[in-house]
CSV table of C-alpha atoms and ligand atoms in Angstrom, one decimal:
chain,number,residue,atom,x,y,z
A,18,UNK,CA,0.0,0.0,0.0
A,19,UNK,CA,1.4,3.2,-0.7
A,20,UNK,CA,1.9,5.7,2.3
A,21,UNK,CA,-0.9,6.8,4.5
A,22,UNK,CA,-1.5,9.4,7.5
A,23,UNK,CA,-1.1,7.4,11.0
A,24,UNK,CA,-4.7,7.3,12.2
A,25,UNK,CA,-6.3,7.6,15.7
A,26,UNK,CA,-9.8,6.8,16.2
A,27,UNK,CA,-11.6,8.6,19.5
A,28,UNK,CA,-14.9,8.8,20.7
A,29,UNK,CA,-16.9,9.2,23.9
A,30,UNK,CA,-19.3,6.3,24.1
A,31,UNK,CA,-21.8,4.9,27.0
A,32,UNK,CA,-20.8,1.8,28.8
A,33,UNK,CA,-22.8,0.1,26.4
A,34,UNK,CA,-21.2,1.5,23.4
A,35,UNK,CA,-23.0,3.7,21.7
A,36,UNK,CA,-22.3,7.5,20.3
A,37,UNK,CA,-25.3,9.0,20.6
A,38,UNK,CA,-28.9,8.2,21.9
A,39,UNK,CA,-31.7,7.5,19.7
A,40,UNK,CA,-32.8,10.9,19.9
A,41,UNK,CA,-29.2,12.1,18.9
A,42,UNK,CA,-28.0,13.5,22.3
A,43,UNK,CA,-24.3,13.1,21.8
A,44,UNK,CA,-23.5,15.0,25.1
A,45,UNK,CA,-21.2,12.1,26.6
A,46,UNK,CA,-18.0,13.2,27.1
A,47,UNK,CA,-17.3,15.4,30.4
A,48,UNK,CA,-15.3,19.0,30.0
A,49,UNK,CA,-12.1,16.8,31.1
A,50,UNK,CA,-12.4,14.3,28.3
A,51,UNK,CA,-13.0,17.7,25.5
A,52,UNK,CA,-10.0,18.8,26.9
A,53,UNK,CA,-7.7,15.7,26.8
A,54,UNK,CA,-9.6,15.1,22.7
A,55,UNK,CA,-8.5,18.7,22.0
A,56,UNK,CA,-4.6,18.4,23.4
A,57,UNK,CA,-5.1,15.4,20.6
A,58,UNK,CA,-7.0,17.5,17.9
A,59,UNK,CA,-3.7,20.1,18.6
A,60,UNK,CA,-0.6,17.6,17.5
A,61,UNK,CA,-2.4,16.0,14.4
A,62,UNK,CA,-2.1,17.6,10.8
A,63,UNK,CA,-5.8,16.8,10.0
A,64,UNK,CA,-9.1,16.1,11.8
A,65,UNK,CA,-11.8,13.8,9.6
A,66,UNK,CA,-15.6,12.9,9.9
A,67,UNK,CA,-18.2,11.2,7.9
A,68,UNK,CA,-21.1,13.7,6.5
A,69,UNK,CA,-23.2,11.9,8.9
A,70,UNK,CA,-21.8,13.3,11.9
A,71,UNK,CA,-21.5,17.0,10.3
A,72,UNK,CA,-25.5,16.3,9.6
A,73,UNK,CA,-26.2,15.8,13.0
A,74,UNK,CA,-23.7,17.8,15.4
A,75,UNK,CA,-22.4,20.9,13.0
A,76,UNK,CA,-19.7,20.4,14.8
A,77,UNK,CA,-16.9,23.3,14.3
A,78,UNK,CA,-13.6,20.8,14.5
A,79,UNK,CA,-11.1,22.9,15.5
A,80,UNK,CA,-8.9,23.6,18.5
A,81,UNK,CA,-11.4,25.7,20.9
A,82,UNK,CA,-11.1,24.2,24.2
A,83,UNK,CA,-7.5,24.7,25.1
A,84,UNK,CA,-4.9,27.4,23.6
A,85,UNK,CA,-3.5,26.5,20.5
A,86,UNK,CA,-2.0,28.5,17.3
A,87,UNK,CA,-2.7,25.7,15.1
A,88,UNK,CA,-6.0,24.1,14.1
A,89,UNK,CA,-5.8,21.3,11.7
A,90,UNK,CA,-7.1,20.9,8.5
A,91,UNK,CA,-10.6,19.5,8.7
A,92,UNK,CA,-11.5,16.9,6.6
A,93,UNK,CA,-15.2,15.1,5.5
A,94,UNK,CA,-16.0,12.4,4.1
A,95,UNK,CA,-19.2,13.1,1.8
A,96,UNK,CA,-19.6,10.6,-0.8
A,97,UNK,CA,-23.2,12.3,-2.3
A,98,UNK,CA,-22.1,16.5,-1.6
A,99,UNK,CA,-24.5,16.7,1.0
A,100,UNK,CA,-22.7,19.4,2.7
A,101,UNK,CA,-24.6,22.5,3.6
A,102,UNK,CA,-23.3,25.7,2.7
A,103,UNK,CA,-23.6,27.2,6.0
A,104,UNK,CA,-22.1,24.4,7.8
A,105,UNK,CA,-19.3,25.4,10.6
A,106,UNK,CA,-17.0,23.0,9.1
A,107,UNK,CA,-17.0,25.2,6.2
A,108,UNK,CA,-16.0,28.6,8.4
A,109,UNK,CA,-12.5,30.4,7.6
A,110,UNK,CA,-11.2,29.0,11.1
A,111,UNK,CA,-9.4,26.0,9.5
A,112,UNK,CA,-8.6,24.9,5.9
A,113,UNK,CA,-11.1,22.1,5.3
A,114,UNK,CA,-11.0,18.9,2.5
A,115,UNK,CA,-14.4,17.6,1.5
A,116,UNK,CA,-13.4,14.1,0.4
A,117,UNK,CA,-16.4,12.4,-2.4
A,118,UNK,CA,-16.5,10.4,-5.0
A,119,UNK,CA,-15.7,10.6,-8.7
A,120,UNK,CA,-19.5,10.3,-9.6
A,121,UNK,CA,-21.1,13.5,-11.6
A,122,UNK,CA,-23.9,15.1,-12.4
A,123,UNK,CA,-24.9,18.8,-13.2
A,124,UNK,CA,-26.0,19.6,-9.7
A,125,UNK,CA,-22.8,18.2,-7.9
A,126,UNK,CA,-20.5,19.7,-10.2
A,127,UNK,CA,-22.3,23.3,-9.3
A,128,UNK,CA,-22.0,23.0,-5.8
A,129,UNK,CA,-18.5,21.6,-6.1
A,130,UNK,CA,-17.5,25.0,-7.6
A,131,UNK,CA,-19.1,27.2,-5.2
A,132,UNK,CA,-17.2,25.1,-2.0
A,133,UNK,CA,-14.1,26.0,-4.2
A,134,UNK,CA,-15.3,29.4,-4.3
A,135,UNK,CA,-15.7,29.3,-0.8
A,136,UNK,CA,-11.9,28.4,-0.5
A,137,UNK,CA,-12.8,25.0,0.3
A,138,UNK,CA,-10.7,22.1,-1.2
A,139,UNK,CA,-12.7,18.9,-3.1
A,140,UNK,CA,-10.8,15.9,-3.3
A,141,UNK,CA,-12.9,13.0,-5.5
A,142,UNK,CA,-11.5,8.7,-5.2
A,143,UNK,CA,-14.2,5.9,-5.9
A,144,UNK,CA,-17.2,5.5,-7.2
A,145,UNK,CA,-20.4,4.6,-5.4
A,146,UNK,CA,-18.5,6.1,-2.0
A,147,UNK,CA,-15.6,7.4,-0.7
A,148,UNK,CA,-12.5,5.1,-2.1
A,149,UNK,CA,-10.9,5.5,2.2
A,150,UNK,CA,-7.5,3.7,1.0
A,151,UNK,CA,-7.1,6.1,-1.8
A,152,UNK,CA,-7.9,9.3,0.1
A,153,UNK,CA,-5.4,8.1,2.4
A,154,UNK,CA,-3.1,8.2,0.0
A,155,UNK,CA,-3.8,11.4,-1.5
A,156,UNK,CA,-4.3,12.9,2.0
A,157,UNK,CA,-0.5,12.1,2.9
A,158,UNK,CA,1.0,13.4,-0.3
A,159,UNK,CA,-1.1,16.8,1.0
A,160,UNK,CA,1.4,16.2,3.9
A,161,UNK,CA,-1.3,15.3,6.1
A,162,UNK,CA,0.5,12.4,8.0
A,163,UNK,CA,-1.3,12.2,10.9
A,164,UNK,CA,-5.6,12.0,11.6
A,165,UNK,CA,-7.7,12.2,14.1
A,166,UNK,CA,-10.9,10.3,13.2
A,167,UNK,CA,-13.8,11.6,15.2
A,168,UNK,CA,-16.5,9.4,14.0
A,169,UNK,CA,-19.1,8.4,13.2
A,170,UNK,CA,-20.1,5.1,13.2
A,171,UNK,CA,-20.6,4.5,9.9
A,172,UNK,CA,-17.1,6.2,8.8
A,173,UNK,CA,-15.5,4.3,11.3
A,174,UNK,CA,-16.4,0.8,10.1
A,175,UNK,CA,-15.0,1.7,6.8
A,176,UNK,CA,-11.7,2.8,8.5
A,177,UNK,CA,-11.5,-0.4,10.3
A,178,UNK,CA,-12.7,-2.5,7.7
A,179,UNK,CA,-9.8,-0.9,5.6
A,180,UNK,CA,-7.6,-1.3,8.3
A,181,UNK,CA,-6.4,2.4,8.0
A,182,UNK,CA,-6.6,2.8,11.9
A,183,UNK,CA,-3.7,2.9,13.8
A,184,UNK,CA,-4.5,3.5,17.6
A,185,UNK,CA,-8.0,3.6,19.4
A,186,UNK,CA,-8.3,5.8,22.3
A,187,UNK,CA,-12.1,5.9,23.7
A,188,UNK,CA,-14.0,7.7,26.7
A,189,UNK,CA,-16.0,5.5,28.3
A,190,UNK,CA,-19.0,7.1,30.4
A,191,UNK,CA,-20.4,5.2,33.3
A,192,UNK,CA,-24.1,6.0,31.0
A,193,UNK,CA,-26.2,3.3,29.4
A,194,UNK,CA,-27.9,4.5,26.5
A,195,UNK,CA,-29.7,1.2,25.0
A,196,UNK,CA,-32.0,1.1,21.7
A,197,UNK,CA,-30.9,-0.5,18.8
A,198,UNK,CA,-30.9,2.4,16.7
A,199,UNK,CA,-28.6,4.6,18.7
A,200,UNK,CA,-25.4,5.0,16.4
A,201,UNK,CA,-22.6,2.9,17.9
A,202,UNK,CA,-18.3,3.2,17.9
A,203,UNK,CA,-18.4,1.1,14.8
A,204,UNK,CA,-21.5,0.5,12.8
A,205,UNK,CA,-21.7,-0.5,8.9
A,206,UNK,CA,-22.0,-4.4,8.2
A,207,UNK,CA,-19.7,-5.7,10.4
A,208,UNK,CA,-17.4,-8.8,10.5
A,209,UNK,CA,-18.4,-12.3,10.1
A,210,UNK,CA,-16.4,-14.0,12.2
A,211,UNK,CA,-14.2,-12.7,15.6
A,212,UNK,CA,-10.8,-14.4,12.9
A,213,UNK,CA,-11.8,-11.6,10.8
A,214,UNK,CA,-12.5,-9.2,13.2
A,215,UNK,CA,-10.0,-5.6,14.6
A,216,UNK,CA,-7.6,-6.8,17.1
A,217,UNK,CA,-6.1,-4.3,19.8
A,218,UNK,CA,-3.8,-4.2,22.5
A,219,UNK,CA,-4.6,-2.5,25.1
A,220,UNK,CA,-2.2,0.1,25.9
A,221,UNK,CA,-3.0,2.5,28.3
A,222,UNK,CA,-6.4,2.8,30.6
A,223,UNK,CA,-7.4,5.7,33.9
A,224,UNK,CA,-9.9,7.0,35.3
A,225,UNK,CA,-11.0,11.0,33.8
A,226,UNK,CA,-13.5,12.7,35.2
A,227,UNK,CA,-16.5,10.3,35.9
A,228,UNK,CA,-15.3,8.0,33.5
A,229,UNK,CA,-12.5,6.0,32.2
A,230,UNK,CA,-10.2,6.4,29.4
A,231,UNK,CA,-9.1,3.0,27.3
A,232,UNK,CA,-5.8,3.3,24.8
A,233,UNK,CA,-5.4,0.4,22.7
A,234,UNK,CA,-2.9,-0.2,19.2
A,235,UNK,CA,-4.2,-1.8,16.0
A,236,UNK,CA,-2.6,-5.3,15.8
A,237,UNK,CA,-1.6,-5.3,11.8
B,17,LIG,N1,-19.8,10.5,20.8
B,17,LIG,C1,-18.9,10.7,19.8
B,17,LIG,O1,-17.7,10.7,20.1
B,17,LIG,C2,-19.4,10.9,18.4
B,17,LIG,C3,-20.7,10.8,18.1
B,17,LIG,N2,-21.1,10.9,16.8
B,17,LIG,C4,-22.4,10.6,16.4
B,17,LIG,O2,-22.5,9.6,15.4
B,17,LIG,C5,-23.6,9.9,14.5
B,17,LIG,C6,-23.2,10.0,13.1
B,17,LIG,O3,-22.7,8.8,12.6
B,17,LIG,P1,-23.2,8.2,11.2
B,17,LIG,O4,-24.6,8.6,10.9
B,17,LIG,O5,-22.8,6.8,11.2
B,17,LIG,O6,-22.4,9.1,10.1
B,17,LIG,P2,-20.8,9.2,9.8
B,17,LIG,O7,-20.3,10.5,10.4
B,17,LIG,O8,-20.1,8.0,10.0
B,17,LIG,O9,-20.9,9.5,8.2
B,17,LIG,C7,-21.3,8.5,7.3
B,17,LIG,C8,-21.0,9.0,5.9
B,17,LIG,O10,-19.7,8.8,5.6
B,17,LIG,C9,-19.6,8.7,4.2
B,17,LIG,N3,-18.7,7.7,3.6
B,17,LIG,C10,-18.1,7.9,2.4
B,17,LIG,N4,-17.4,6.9,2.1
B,17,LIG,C11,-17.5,6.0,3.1
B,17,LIG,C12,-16.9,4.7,3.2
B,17,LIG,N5,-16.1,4.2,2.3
B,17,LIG,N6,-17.2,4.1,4.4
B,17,LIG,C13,-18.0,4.7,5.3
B,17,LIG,N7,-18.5,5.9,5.2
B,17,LIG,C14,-18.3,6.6,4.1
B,17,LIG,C15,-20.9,8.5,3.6
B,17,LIG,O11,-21.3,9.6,2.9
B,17,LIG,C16,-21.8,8.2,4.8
B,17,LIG,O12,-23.1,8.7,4.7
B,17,LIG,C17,-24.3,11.1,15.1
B,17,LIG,O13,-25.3,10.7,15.9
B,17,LIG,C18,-23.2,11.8,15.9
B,17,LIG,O14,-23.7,12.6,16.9
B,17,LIG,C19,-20.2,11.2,15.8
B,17,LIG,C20,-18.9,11.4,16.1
B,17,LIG,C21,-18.3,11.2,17.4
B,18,LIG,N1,-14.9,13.0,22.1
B,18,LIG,C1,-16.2,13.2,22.0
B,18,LIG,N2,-17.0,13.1,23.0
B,18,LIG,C2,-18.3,13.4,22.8
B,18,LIG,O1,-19.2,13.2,23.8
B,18,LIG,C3,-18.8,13.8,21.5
B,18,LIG,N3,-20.1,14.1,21.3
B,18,LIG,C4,-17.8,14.0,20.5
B,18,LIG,N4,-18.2,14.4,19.3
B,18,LIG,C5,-17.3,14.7,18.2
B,18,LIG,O2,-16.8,16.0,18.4
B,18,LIG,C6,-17.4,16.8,17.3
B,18,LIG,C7,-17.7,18.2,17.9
B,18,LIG,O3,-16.6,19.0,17.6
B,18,LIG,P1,-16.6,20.6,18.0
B,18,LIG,O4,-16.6,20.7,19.4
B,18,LIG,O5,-17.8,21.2,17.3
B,18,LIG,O6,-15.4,21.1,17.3
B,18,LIG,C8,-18.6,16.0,16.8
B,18,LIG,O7,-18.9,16.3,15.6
B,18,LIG,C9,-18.0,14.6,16.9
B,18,LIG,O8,-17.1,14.3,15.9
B,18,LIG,N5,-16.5,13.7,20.7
């Protein structure tokens, strides 16, 4: 495989693993565990997300809860453009990628050019959806060689499934969500079988906050 950025995958997730509740309250992690995600979000050269996520939170992904003079450059994963115009993501506090596929039509190409307008690079790999192996590739000749993944679920199987993550750090809160269609860490298909399954080593664990922090590696 040619070169790709080194990837670390973090949520905050109830005991019973999930990333969000049904009703997509995604308020888990306590100011302690922001804090410890943004000392993180401060040595990486890019940030990433699935459209999903920016759907649902707006988030703003950049360096606001401790003092930093660098905020990296934000990247999301939007196989169909679904962007919105206004979101954060899109605000001139960071450089941000929108990474979608090589699919066209009249309406996508449009749009394209106004994010490009808007100073906002488009990167296009696959067909169908996001090809994640060749973004990696073309995010690391961009000199992006390190990535914070930040979810969610469904962006996160595809990660693992591609086996383009690295390290896993996770906030567990002492919280049980429950309903099976709460997003969880890692959604999509799934594996088979535990042979074909992600195996970690567990690192690093301690207790933040009112919860505990687990650090594992990605056994290649
Ligand atoms: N508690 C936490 O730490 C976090 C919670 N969340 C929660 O997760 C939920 C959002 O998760 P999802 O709906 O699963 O959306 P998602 O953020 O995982 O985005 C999914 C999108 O990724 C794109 N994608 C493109 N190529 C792909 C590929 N090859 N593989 C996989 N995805 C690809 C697709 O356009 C797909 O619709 C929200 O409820 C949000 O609040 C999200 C991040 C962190
Ligand atoms: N680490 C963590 N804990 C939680 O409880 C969360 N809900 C999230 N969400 C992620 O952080 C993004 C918000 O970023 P901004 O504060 O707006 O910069 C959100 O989109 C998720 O990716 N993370």
């Amino acid at each position: 495989m040619t070169k790709k950025p080194y990837v670390i995958s973090n949520v905050g997730m109830s005991l019973d693993g999930k990333l969000a509740t049904v009703n997509n309250d995604s308020r888990i992690s306590c100011e302690e565990d922001l804090i410890r995600v943004h000392k993180i979000r401060a040595n990486v050269d890019g940030i990433m997300v699935g459209i999903g996520t920016v759907l649902k939170d707006d988030p703003r992904l950049t360096v606001h809860k401790i003092k930093s003079d660098k905020n990296p450059v934000r990247i999301v994963v939007d196989s169909k453009l679904r962007i919105p115009l206004n979101a954060r993501v899109l605000n001139k506090e960071a450089k941000t990628i929108i990474a979608t596929t090589e699919d066209s039509d009249e309406e996508k190409e449009k749009k394209i050019k106004i994010l490009k307008d808007m100073g906002v690079e488009v990167v296009r790999c696959g067909k169908g959806k996001v090809d994640l192996k060749k973004l990696m590739g073309i995010l690391y000749e961009k000199g992006i060689k390190s990535i914070l993944l930040e979810g969610g679920g469904t962006l996160n199987w595809g990660m693992f499934k591609e086996g383009l993550v690295d390290e896993v750090s996770v906030y567990i809160a002492p919280k049980i969500f429950g309903g099976k269609d709460a997003p969880t860490y890692v959604d999509g298909e799934g594996f088979k079988t535990v042979d074909e399954c992600v195996k970690l080593e567990l690192k690093n664990f301690y207790k933040l906050g009112e919860g505990i922090v687990l650090e594992f590696k990605v056994k290649k």
